[in-house]
CSV table of C-alpha atoms in Angstrom, one decimal:
chain,number,residue,atom,x,y,z
A,5,UNK,CA,-0.9,209.9,-9.1
A,6,UNK,CA,0.3,208.2,-5.9
A,7,UNK,CA,3.4,209.5,-4.1
A,8,UNK,CA,6.2,207.2,-3.0
A,9,UNK,CA,4.7,207.0,0.5
A,10,UNK,CA,1.2,205.9,-0.3
A,11,UNK,CA,0.2,202.2,-0.5
A,12,UNK,CA,-2.2,201.5,-3.4
A,13,UNK,CA,-2.7,197.8,-3.8
A,14,UNK,CA,-3.6,194.5,-2.1
A,15,UNK,CA,-1.0,191.7,-1.8
A,16,UNK,CA,-2.2,188.2,-2.1
A,17,UNK,CA,-0.5,184.8,-2.2
A,18,UNK,CA,0.8,183.2,-5.4
A,19,UNK,CA,-1.3,180.1,-5.8
A,20,UNK,CA,0.5,179.0,-9.0
A,21,UNK,CA,3.8,178.8,-7.4
A,22,UNK,CA,3.2,178.4,-3.6
A,23,UNK,CA,6.0,178.3,-1.1
A,24,UNK,CA,3.9,176.9,1.7
A,25,UNK,CA,0.4,175.5,1.8
A,26,UNK,CA,-2.5,176.5,4.1
A,27,UNK,CA,-3.2,180.2,4.1
A,28,UNK,CA,-4.6,181.3,7.5
A,29,UNK,CA,-3.3,184.7,8.3
A,30,UNK,CA,-4.8,188.0,7.0
A,31,UNK,CA,-3.6,191.5,7.7
A,32,UNK,CA,-5.5,194.6,6.6
A,33,UNK,CA,-3.6,197.8,6.3
A,34,UNK,CA,-5.5,201.1,6.4
A,35,UNK,CA,-3.5,204.3,5.7
A,36,UNK,CA,-3.4,206.5,8.9
A,37,UNK,CA,-5.1,209.5,7.2
A,38,UNK,CA,-8.1,207.3,6.2
A,39,UNK,CA,-8.9,206.6,9.9
A,40,UNK,CA,-9.8,210.2,10.5
A,41,UNK,CA,-13.4,210.0,9.1
A,42,UNK,CA,-13.9,206.2,9.7
A,43,UNK,CA,-16.9,204.9,11.7
A,44,UNK,CA,-15.5,202.4,14.2
A,45,UNK,CA,-17.7,200.0,16.3
A,46,UNK,CA,-16.0,198.5,19.4
A,47,UNK,CA,-16.9,195.3,21.3
A,48,UNK,CA,-19.2,196.1,24.2
A,49,UNK,CA,-17.4,193.7,26.6
A,50,UNK,CA,-13.9,194.7,25.6
A,51,UNK,CA,-13.4,198.2,24.1
A,52,UNK,CA,-9.9,197.2,22.8
A,53,UNK,CA,-11.6,194.9,20.2
A,54,UNK,CA,-12.8,196.5,17.0
A,55,UNK,CA,-15.9,194.8,15.6
A,56,UNK,CA,-16.5,196.9,12.5
A,57,UNK,CA,-14.8,199.7,10.5
A,58,UNK,CA,-16.6,201.7,7.9
A,59,UNK,CA,-14.2,203.9,5.9
A,60,UNK,CA,-15.3,207.2,4.3
A,61,UNK,CA,-16.4,207.0,0.6
A,62,UNK,CA,-13.4,206.4,-1.7
A,63,UNK,CA,-11.1,205.1,1.1
A,64,UNK,CA,-10.0,201.5,1.3
A,65,UNK,CA,-8.0,199.0,3.4
A,66,UNK,CA,-5.4,196.7,1.7
A,67,UNK,CA,-5.2,193.0,2.5
A,68,UNK,CA,-2.0,191.1,2.9
A,69,UNK,CA,-2.4,187.3,3.0
A,70,UNK,CA,0.0,185.1,4.9
A,71,UNK,CA,0.5,181.4,5.5
A,72,UNK,CA,1.1,179.3,8.5
A,73,UNK,CA,1.2,182.1,11.0
A,74,UNK,CA,3.6,184.2,8.9
A,75,UNK,CA,2.1,187.5,10.1
A,76,UNK,CA,3.6,188.2,13.5
A,77,UNK,CA,2.3,191.1,15.6
A,78,UNK,CA,4.4,192.3,18.6
A,79,UNK,CA,4.1,195.0,21.2
A,80,UNK,CA,6.4,196.2,24.0
A,81,UNK,CA,5.8,198.2,27.1
A,82,UNK,CA,8.2,201.1,27.5
A,83,UNK,CA,8.4,202.9,30.8
A,84,UNK,CA,9.8,206.4,30.7
A,85,UNK,CA,10.3,209.0,33.5
A,86,UNK,CA,6.9,210.5,33.1
A,87,UNK,CA,4.7,207.9,31.4
A,88,UNK,CA,4.2,204.4,30.1
A,89,UNK,CA,3.7,203.7,26.4
A,90,UNK,CA,3.7,200.8,24.0
A,91,UNK,CA,5.5,200.3,20.7
A,92,UNK,CA,3.9,198.1,18.1
A,93,UNK,CA,5.5,196.1,15.3
A,94,UNK,CA,4.2,193.7,12.7
A,95,UNK,CA,6.5,191.4,10.8
A,96,UNK,CA,5.2,189.5,7.8
A,97,UNK,CA,6.5,187.3,5.0
A,98,UNK,CA,5.4,187.9,1.4
A,99,UNK,CA,4.6,184.8,-0.7
A,100,UNK,CA,4.1,186.5,-4.1
A,101,UNK,CA,7.1,188.6,-5.0
A,102,UNK,CA,6.9,190.4,-8.4
A,103,UNK,CA,8.3,193.8,-9.4
A,104,UNK,CA,4.8,195.4,-8.8
A,105,UNK,CA,4.7,193.9,-5.3
A,106,UNK,CA,8.3,195.0,-4.5
A,107,UNK,CA,7.2,198.6,-5.4
A,108,UNK,CA,4.2,198.2,-3.1
A,109,UNK,CA,6.4,197.0,-0.2
A,110,UNK,CA,8.7,199.9,-0.7
A,111,UNK,CA,5.7,202.3,-0.5
A,112,UNK,CA,4.5,200.5,2.7
A,113,UNK,CA,8.0,200.9,4.3
A,114,UNK,CA,8.2,204.6,3.4
A,115,UNK,CA,4.5,205.4,4.3
């Protein structure tokens, strides 16, 4: 049984009652613990680009579909006294809001 802080489902768009047309954004969320045994292939020319991810058996990533650039990644450089670091944030709109998806979003926020 999943705890409150685990994500467990994909979130797609609602094609029967669409809010906007033209899906083009896709975000895949992988729980942090599932990265530990993942096999990751980086781009040879730019090692900040991931080309492929193979998760351990039984692990999965969850897709979130957006529309018209509704998934907005953001990063910010933070300078501190002894180091430089980045903060990362992703904002996204959900186009299929049901009680099941509301529960999934609550799990995502707490996870």
